[in-house]
Coordinates of C-alpha atoms and ligand atoms in Angstrom, one line a residue:
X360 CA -39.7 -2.9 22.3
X361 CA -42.2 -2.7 19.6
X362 CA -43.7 0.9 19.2
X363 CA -45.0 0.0 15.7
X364 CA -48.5 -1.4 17.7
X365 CA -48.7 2.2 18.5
X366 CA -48.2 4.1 15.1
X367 CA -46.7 2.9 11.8
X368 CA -43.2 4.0 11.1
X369 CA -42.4 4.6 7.7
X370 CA -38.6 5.8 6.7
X371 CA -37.4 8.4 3.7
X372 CA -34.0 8.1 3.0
X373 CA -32.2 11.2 1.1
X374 CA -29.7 9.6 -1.5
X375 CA -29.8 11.8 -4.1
X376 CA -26.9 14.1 -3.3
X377 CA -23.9 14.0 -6.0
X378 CA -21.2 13.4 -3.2
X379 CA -18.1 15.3 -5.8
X380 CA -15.6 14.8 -3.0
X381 CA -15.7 11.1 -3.5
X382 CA -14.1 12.0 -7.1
X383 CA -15.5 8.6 -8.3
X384 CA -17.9 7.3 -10.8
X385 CA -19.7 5.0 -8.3
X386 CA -22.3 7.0 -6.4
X387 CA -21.9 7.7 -3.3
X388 CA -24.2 6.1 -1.3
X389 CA -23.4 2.9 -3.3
X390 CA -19.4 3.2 -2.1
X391 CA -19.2 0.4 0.2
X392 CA -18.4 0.0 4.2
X393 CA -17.8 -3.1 5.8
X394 CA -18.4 -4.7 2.0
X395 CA -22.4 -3.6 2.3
X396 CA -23.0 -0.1 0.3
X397 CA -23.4 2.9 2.3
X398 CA -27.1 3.4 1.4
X399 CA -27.7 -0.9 2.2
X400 CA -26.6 0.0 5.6
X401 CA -29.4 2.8 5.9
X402 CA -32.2 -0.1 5.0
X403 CA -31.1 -2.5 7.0
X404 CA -30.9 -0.4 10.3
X405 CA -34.6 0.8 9.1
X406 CA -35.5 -2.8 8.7
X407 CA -34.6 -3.2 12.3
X408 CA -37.3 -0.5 13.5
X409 CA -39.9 -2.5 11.5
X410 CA -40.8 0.4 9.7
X411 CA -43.9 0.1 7.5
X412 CA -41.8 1.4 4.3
X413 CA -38.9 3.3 2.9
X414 CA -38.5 5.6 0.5
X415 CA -35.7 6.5 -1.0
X416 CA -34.9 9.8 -2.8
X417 CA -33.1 8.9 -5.8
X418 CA -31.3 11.5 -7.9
X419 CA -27.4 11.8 -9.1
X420 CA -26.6 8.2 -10.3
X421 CA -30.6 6.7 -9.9
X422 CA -29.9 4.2 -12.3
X423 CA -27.3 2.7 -10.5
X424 CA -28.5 3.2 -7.0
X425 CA -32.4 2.0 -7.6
X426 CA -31.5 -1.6 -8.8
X427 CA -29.8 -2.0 -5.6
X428 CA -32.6 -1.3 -3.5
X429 CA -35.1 -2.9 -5.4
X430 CA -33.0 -6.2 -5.7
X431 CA -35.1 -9.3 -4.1
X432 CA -33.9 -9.5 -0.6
X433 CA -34.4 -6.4 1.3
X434 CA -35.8 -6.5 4.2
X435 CA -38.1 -4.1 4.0
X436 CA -40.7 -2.7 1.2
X437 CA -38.6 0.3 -0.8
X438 CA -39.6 2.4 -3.3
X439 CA -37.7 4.9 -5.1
X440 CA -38.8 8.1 -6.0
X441 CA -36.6 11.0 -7.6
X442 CA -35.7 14.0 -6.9
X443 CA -34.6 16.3 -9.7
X444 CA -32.6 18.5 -9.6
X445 CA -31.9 18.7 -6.2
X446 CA -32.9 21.9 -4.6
X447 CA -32.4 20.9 -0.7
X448 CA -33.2 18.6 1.6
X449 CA -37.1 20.1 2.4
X450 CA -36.9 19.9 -1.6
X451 CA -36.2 15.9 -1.4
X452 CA -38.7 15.2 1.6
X453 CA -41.6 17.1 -1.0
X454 CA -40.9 14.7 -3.7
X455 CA -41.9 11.8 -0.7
X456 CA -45.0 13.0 0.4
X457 CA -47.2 11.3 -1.9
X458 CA -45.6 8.1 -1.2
X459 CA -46.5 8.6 3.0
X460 CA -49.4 7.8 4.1
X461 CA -51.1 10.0 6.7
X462 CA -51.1 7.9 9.7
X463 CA -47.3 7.1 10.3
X464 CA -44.4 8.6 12.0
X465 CA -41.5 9.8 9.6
X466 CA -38.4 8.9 10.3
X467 CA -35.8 11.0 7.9
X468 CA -31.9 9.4 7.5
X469 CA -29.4 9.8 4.8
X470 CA -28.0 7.7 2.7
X471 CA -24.6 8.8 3.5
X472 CA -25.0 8.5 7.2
X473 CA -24.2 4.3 7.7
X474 CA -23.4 3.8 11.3
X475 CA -27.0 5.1 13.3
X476 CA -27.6 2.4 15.6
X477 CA -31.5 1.1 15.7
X478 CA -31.6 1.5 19.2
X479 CA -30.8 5.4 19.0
X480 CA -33.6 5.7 16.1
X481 CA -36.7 3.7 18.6
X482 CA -35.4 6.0 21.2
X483 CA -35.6 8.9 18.6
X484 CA -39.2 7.5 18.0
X485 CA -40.1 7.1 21.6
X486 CA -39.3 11.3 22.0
X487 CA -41.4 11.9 19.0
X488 CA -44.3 9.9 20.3
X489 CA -46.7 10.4 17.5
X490 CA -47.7 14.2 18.1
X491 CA -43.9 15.5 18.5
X492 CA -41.5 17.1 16.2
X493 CA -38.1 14.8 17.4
X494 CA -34.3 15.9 16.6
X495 CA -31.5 14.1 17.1
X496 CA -28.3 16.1 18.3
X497 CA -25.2 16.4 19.3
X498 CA -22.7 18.8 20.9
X499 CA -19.8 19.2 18.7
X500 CA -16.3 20.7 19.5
X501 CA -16.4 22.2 15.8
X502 CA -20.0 23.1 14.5
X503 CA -18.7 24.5 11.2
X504 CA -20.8 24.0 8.6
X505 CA -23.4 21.9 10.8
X506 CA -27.2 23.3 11.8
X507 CA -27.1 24.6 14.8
X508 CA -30.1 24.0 17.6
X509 CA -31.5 27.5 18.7
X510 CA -33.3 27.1 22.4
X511 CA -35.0 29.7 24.3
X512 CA -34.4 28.4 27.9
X513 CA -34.6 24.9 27.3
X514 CA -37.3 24.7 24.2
X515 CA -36.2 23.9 20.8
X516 CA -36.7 27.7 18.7
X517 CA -35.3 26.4 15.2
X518 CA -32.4 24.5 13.1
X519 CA -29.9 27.4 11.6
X520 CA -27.9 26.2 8.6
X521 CA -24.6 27.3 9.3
X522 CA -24.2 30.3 6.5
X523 CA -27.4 31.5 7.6
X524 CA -26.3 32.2 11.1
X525 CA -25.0 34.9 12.9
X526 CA -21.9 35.0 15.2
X527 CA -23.9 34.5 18.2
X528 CA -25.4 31.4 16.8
X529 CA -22.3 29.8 15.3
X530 CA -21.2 29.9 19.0
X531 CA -24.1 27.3 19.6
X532 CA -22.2 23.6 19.9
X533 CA -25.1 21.7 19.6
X534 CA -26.6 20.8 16.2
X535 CA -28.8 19.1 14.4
X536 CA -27.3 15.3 12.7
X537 CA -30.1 15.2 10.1
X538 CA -31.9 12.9 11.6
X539 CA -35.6 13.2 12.4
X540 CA -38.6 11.5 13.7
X541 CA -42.3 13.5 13.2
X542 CA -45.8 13.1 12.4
X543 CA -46.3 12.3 8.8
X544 CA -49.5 14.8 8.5
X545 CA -47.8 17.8 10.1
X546 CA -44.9 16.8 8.0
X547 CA -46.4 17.4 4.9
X548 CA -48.0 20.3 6.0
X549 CA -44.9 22.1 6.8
X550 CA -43.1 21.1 3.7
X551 CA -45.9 23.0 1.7
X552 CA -44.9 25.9 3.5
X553 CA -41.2 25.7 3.3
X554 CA -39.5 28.5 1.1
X555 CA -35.8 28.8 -0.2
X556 CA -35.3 32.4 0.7
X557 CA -31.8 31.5 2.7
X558 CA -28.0 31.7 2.3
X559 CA -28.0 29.0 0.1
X560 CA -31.2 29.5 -2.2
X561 CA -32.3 26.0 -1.3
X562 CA -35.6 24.7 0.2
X563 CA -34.1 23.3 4.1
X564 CA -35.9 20.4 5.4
X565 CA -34.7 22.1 8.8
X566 CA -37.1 24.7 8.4
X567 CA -40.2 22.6 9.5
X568 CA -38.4 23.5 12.8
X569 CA -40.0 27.0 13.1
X570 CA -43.0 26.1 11.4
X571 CA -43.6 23.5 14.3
X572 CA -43.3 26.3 16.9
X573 CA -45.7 28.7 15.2
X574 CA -48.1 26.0 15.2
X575 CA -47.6 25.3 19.1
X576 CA -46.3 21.7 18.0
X577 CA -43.8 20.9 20.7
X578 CA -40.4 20.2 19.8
X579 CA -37.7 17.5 21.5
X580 CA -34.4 17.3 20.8
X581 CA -32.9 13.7 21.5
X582 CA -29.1 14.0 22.2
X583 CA -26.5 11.9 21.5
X584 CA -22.7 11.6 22.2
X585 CA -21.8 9.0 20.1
X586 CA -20.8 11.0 16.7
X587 CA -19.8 8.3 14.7
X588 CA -23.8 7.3 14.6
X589 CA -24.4 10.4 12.7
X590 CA -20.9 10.7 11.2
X591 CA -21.6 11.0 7.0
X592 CA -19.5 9.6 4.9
X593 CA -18.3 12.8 2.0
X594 CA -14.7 11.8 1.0
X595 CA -12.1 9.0 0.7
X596 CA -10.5 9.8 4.3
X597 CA -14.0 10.2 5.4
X598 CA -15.2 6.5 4.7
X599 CA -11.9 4.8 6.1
X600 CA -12.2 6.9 9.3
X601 CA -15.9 5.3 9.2
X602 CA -14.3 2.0 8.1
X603 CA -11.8 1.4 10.7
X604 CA -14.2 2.8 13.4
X605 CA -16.8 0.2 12.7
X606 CA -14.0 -2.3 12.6
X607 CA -12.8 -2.0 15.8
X608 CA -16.8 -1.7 17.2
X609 CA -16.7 -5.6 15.4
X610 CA -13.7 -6.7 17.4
X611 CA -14.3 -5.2 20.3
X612 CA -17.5 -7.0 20.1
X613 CA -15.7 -10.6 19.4
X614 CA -13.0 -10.2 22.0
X615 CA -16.0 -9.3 24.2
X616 CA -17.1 -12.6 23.3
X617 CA -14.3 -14.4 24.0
X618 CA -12.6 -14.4 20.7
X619 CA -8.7 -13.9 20.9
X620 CA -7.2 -11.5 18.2
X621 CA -3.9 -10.9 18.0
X622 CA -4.4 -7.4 16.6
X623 CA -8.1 -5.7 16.5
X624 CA -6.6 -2.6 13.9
X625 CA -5.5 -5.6 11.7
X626 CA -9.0 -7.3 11.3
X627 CA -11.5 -7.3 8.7
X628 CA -15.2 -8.3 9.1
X629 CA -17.3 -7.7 5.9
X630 CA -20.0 -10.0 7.0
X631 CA -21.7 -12.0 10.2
X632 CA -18.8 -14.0 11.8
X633 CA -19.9 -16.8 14.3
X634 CA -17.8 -18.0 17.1
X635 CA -17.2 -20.6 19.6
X636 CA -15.4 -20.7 22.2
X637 CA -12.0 -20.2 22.7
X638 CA -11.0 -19.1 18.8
X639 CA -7.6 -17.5 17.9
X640 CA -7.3 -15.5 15.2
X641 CA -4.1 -13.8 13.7
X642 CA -3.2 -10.6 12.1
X643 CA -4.5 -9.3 8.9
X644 CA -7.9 -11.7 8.3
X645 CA -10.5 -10.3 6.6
X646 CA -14.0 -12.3 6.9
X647 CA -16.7 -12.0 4.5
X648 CA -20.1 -13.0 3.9
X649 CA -21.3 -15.9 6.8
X650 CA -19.0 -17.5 8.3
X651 CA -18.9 -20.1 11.7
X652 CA -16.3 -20.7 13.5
X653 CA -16.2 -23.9 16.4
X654 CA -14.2 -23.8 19.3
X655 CA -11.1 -24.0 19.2
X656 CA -10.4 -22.9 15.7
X657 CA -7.2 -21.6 14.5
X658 CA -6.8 -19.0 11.9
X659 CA -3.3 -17.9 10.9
X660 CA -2.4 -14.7 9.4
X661 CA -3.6 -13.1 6.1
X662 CA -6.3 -15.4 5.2
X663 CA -9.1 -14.8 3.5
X664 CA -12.5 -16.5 4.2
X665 CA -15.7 -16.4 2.9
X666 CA -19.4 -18.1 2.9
X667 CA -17.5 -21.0 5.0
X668 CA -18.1 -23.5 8.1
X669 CA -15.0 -24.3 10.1
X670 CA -15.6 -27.2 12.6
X671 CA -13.6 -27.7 16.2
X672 CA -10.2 -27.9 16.0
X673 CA -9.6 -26.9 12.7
X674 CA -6.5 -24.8 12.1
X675 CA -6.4 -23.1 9.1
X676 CA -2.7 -21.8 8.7
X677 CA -1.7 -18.5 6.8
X678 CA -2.1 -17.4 3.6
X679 CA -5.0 -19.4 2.8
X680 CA -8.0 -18.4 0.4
X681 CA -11.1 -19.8 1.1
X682 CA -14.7 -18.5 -0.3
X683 CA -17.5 -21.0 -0.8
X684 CA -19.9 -18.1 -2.3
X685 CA -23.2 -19.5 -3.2
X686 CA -22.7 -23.5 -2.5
X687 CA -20.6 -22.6 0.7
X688 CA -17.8 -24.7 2.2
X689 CA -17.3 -26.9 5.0
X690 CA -14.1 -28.0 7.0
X691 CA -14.3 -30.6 9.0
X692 CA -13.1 -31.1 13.0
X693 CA -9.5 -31.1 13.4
X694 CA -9.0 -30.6 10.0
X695 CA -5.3 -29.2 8.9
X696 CA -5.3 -26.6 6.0
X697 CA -2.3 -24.7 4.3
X698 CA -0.5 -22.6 4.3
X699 CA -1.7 -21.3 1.1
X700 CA -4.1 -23.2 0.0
X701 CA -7.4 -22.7 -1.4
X702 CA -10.9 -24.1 -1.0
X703 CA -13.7 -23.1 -3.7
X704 CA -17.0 -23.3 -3.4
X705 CA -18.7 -26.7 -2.5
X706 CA -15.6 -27.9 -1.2
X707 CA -16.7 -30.2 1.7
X708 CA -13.8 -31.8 3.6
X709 CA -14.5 -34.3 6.8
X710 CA -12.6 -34.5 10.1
X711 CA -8.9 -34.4 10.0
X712 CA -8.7 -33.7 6.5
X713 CA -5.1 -32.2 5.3
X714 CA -4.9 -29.5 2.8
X715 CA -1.0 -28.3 2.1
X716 CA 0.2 -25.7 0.3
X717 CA -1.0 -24.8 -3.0
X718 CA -3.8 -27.2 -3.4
X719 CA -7.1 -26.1 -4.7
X720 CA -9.9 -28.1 -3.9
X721 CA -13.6 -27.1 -5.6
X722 CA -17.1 -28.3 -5.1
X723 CA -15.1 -31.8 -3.9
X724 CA -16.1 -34.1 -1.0
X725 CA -13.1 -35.3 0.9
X726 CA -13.5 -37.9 3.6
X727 CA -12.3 -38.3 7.1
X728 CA -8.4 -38.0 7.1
X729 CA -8.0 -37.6 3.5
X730 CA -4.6 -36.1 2.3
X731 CA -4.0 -33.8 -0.6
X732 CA -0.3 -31.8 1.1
X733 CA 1.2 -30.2 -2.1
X734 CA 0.5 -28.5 -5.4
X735 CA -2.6 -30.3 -6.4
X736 CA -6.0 -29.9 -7.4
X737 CA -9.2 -31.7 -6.6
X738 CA -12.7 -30.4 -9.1
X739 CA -15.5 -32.3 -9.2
X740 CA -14.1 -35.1 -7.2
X741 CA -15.6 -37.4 -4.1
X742 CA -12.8 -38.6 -2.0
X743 CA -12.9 -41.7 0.2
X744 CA -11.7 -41.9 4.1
X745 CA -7.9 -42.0 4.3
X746 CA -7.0 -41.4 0.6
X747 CA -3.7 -40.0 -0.3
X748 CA -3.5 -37.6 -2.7
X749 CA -0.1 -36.8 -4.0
X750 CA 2.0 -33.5 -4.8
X751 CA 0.9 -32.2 -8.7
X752 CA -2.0 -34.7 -9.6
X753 CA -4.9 -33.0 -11.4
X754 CA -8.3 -34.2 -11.7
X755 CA -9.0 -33.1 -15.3
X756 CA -12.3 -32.5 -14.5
X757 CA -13.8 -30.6 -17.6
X758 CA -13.5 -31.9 -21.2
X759 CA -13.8 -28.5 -22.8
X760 CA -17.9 -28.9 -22.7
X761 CA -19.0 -30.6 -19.8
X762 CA -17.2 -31.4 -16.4
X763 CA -17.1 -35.1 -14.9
X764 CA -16.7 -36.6 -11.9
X765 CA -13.5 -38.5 -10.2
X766 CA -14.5 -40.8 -7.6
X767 CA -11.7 -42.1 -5.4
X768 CA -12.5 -44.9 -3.3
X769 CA -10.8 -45.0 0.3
X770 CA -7.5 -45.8 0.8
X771 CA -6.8 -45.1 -2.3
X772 CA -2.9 -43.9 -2.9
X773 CA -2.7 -41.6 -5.6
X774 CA 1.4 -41.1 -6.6
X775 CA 2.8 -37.9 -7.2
X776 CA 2.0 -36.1 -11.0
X777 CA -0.5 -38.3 -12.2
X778 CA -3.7 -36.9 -14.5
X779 CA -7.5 -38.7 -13.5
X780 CA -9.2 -38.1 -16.2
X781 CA -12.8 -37.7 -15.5
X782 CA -15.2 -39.6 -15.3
X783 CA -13.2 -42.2 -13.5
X784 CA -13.3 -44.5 -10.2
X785 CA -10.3 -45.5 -8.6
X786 CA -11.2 -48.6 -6.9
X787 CA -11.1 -49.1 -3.1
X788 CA -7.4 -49.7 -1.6
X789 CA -5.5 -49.2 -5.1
X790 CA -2.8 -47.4 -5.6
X791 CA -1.7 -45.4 -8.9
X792 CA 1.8 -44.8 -10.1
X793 CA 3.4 -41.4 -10.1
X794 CA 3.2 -39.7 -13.7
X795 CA -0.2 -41.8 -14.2
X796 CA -2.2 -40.5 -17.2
X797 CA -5.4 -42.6 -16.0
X798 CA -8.4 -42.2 -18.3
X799 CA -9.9 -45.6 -17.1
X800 CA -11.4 -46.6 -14.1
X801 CA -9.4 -48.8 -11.9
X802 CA -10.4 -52.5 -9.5
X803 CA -10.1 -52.1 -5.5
X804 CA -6.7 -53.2 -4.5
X805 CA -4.9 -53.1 -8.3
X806 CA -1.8 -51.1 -8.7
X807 CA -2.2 -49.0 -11.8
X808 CA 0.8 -47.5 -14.2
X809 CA 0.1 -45.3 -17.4
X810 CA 3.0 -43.8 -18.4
X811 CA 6.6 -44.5 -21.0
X812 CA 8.1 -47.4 -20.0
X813 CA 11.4 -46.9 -18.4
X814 CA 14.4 -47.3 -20.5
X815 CA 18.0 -47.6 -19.0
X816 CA 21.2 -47.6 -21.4
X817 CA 24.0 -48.7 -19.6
X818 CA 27.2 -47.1 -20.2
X819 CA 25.3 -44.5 -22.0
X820 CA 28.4 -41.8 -23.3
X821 CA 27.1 -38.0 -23.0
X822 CA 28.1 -35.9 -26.2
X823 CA 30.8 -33.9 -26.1
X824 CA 31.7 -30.5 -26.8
X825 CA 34.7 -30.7 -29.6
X826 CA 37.8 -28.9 -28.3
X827 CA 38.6 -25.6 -30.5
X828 CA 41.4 -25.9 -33.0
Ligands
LIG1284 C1 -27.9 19.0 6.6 C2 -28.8 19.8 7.5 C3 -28.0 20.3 8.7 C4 -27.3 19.2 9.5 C5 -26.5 18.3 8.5 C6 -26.0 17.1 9.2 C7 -30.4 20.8 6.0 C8 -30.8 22.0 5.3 N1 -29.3 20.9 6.8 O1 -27.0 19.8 6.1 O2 -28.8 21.1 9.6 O3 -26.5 19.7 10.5 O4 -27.3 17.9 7.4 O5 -25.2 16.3 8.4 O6 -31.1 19.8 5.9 N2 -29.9 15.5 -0.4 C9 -30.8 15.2 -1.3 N3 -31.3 16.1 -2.1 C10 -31.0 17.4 -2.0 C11 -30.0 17.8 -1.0 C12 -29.5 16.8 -0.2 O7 -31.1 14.0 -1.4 O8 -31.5 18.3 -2.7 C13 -29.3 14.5 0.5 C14 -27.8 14.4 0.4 O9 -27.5 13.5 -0.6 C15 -27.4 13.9 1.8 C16 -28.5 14.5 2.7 O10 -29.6 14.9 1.8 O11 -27.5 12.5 1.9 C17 -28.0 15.8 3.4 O12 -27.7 16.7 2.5 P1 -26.4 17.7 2.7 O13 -26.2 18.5 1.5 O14 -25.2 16.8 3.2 O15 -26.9 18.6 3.9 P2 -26.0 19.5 4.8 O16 -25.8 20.8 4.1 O17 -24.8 18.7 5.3
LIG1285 MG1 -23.9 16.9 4.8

């Protein structure tokens, strides 16, 4: 549904609140869900309405909050405009108006508020229809502290802060999330008008409410029942309810899918995770960045992966670390990796590839059924088809200044301990000596042995201890 052909929407985000009861140095809206900061969240739902532009109210902790949003990479066009000091939410909205042009709808979010599905905001939109003043509410068992909606019959009188209220209106369940949609003209109309003679001394945004009705502009209220979309996030407990929530949302999603979990509480996805069919997943993962899965795949328990392609068949047993951050990393079909082992970025291993435990393997190429099963580690190296790689040999990769490459040719068997000192070949078929210190390249087929030659004293007599006197 696009209703941008109708009227521009252009989004303000409030994020200039202090948040105290997070009782941290970060500012809040920067405190991260799901690895993306609170405030990130915000854009990107706004990106999905194709709104025009954002602004974002900037205020306690500006300088750390604006380089966020104006990184390269958003979406969507933000500027940042601040707000100080704070003196309400009407008082934040003011310090947008010069930034809105005339001819939009407004849609108003927080920057605390991370969950609000774009679907509820173009239906938000829809009720607001370019001439309407539109609310989003919800009934709520406990109002305290909320706005509550004032109706007479079934029209929309006014928002009531909580402190301003009287009994009778803090009986009201239904309030306001602090989430709008309205005409940007009227908009800034109202907020010229708004005043800060309340409980609270501050200038409510929620006051354009009664303005609308003295000017006979209707008023809708959209309602909701799904309180986590408006749920803000103001404390610790607060953002791991939000957390664990939005988790289980994610892996209800997957299993919906057809991915198999073992436990959806015991699953972390801080990222886009891809699926095929028919993948198993144990207890305790936490995905991050972009990461594909292909049928079949197996992921064991407590493993960590990141920026990562995991062909069919692959089992990837537990404890394993793998984040391929900017270059990525591939595993190939059928491929067999830890327990506890870890791939770095541009680690790029073929079909049927074995990775044991404790081996680290960075920006490496690895070739079809390639071994490496114990305590080794692979930098800089491009591994031929069927090579053996054996428990504690090191590519010594970096000289102190620059790193080199290792190329091992295929079927290349490389004994347990030995040191590659790079840049080196290891000729096709050849096979190297445990405890090889190998700082020269190497002809297909040879047999190669750097290390003390073996010395055997026969009848060799231990020392001995001399008995006490
Ligand atoms: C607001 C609403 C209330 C609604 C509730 C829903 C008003 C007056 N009241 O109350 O009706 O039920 O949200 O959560 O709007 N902010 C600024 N600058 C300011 C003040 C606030 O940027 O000067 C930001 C805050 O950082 C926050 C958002 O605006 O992200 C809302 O402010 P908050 O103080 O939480 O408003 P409430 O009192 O909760
Ligand atoms: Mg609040």
């Amino acid at each position: 549904m696009s209703l941008n052909a109708l009227f521009p929407v252009d989004v303000v985000v409030m994020a200039a609140g202090k948040g105290t009861r997070m009782k941290s140095r970060l500012p809040k809206v920067l405190q991260r869900l799901a690895g993306v900061p609170l405030v990130q969240h915000v854009l990107n739902t706004a990106a999905q309405l194709n709104a025009r532009s954002a602004v974002v109210i900037t205020g306690h902790g500006a300088d750390q909050v604006e380089p966020l949003l104006l990184a390269p990479g958003q979406a969507l066009a933000v500027q940042c405009v601040r707000q100080e000091p704070q003196l309400g939410t009407g008082h934040a909205v003011q310090q947008a108006v010069p930034a809105l042009a005339d001819d939009g709808v407004v849609v108003i979010l927080s920057g605390d508020v991370p969950l609000t599905q774009a679907g509820t905001l173009q239906a938000l939109i829809v009720q607001c229809g370019g001439d309407k003043l539109a609310l989003l509410t919800l009934d709520m068992a406990d109002p305290t502290g909320y706005g509550r909606i004032v109706r007479e019959g079934d029209a929309v009188k006014a928002i009531v802060e909580h402190k301003d209220a009287t009994d009778a209106q803090r009986q009201i369940q239904e309030v306001y999330s602090g989430i709008m949609a309205v005409p940007a003209k009227q908009l800034k109309g109202w907020l010229s008008r708004i005043d800060n003679q309340n409980a609270q001394g501050e200038y409510y945004l929620t006051d354009v409410v009664k303005l609308a009705v003295a000017d006979g502009l209707p008023v809708v209220a959209h309602k909701i029942i799904d309180a986590l979309q408006v749920a803000g996030v103001n404390s610790p407990v607060q953002l791991v309810e939000l957390e664990r929530a939005h988790q289980l949302r994610q892996a209800n999603r997957l299993m919906e899918q057809g991915v198999r979990l073992k436990d959806p509480a015991r699953f972390d996805l801080r990222g886009q995770l891809d699926c095929a069919q028919d993948v198993e997943i144990d207890v305790n993962c936490v995905f991050e960045g972009q990461v594909s899965l292909g049928e079949g795949v197996k992921i064991g328990a407590n493993c960590v992966i990141a920026n990562c392609t995991i062909a069919a068949g692959a089992v990837i047993h537990p404890f394993t670390h793998i984040d391929g951050e900017k270059l990525g990393v591939s595993v190939g079909e059928g491929a067999l990796i830890g327990p506890f082992a870890r791939l770095r970025p541009g680690a790029q291993l073929g079909a049927e590839v074995h990775i044991g435990n404790f081996v680290e393997v960075k920006n490496s190429t690895m070739a079809k059924g390639a071994k490496a099963n114990h305590l080794a580690y692979l930098g800089d190296a491009t591994v031929g088809e069927r090579v053996n790689y054996g428990a504690g040999s090191i590519t010594a990769n970096y000289d102190g200044a620059n790193k080199h490459r290792t190329v091992i040719e295929a079927d290349v068997h490389i004994g347990s301990n030995c040191v590659l000192v790079a840049p080196i070949t290891i000729g096709a078929g050849g096979t190297v000596g445990g405890g090889s210190t190998l700082t020269k390249s190497t002809e297909p087929g040879s047999l190669s042995v750097a290390r003390g030659k073996q010395v055997s004293i026969a009848n060799w007599a231990r020392p001995q201890k001399k008995p006490k006197t």
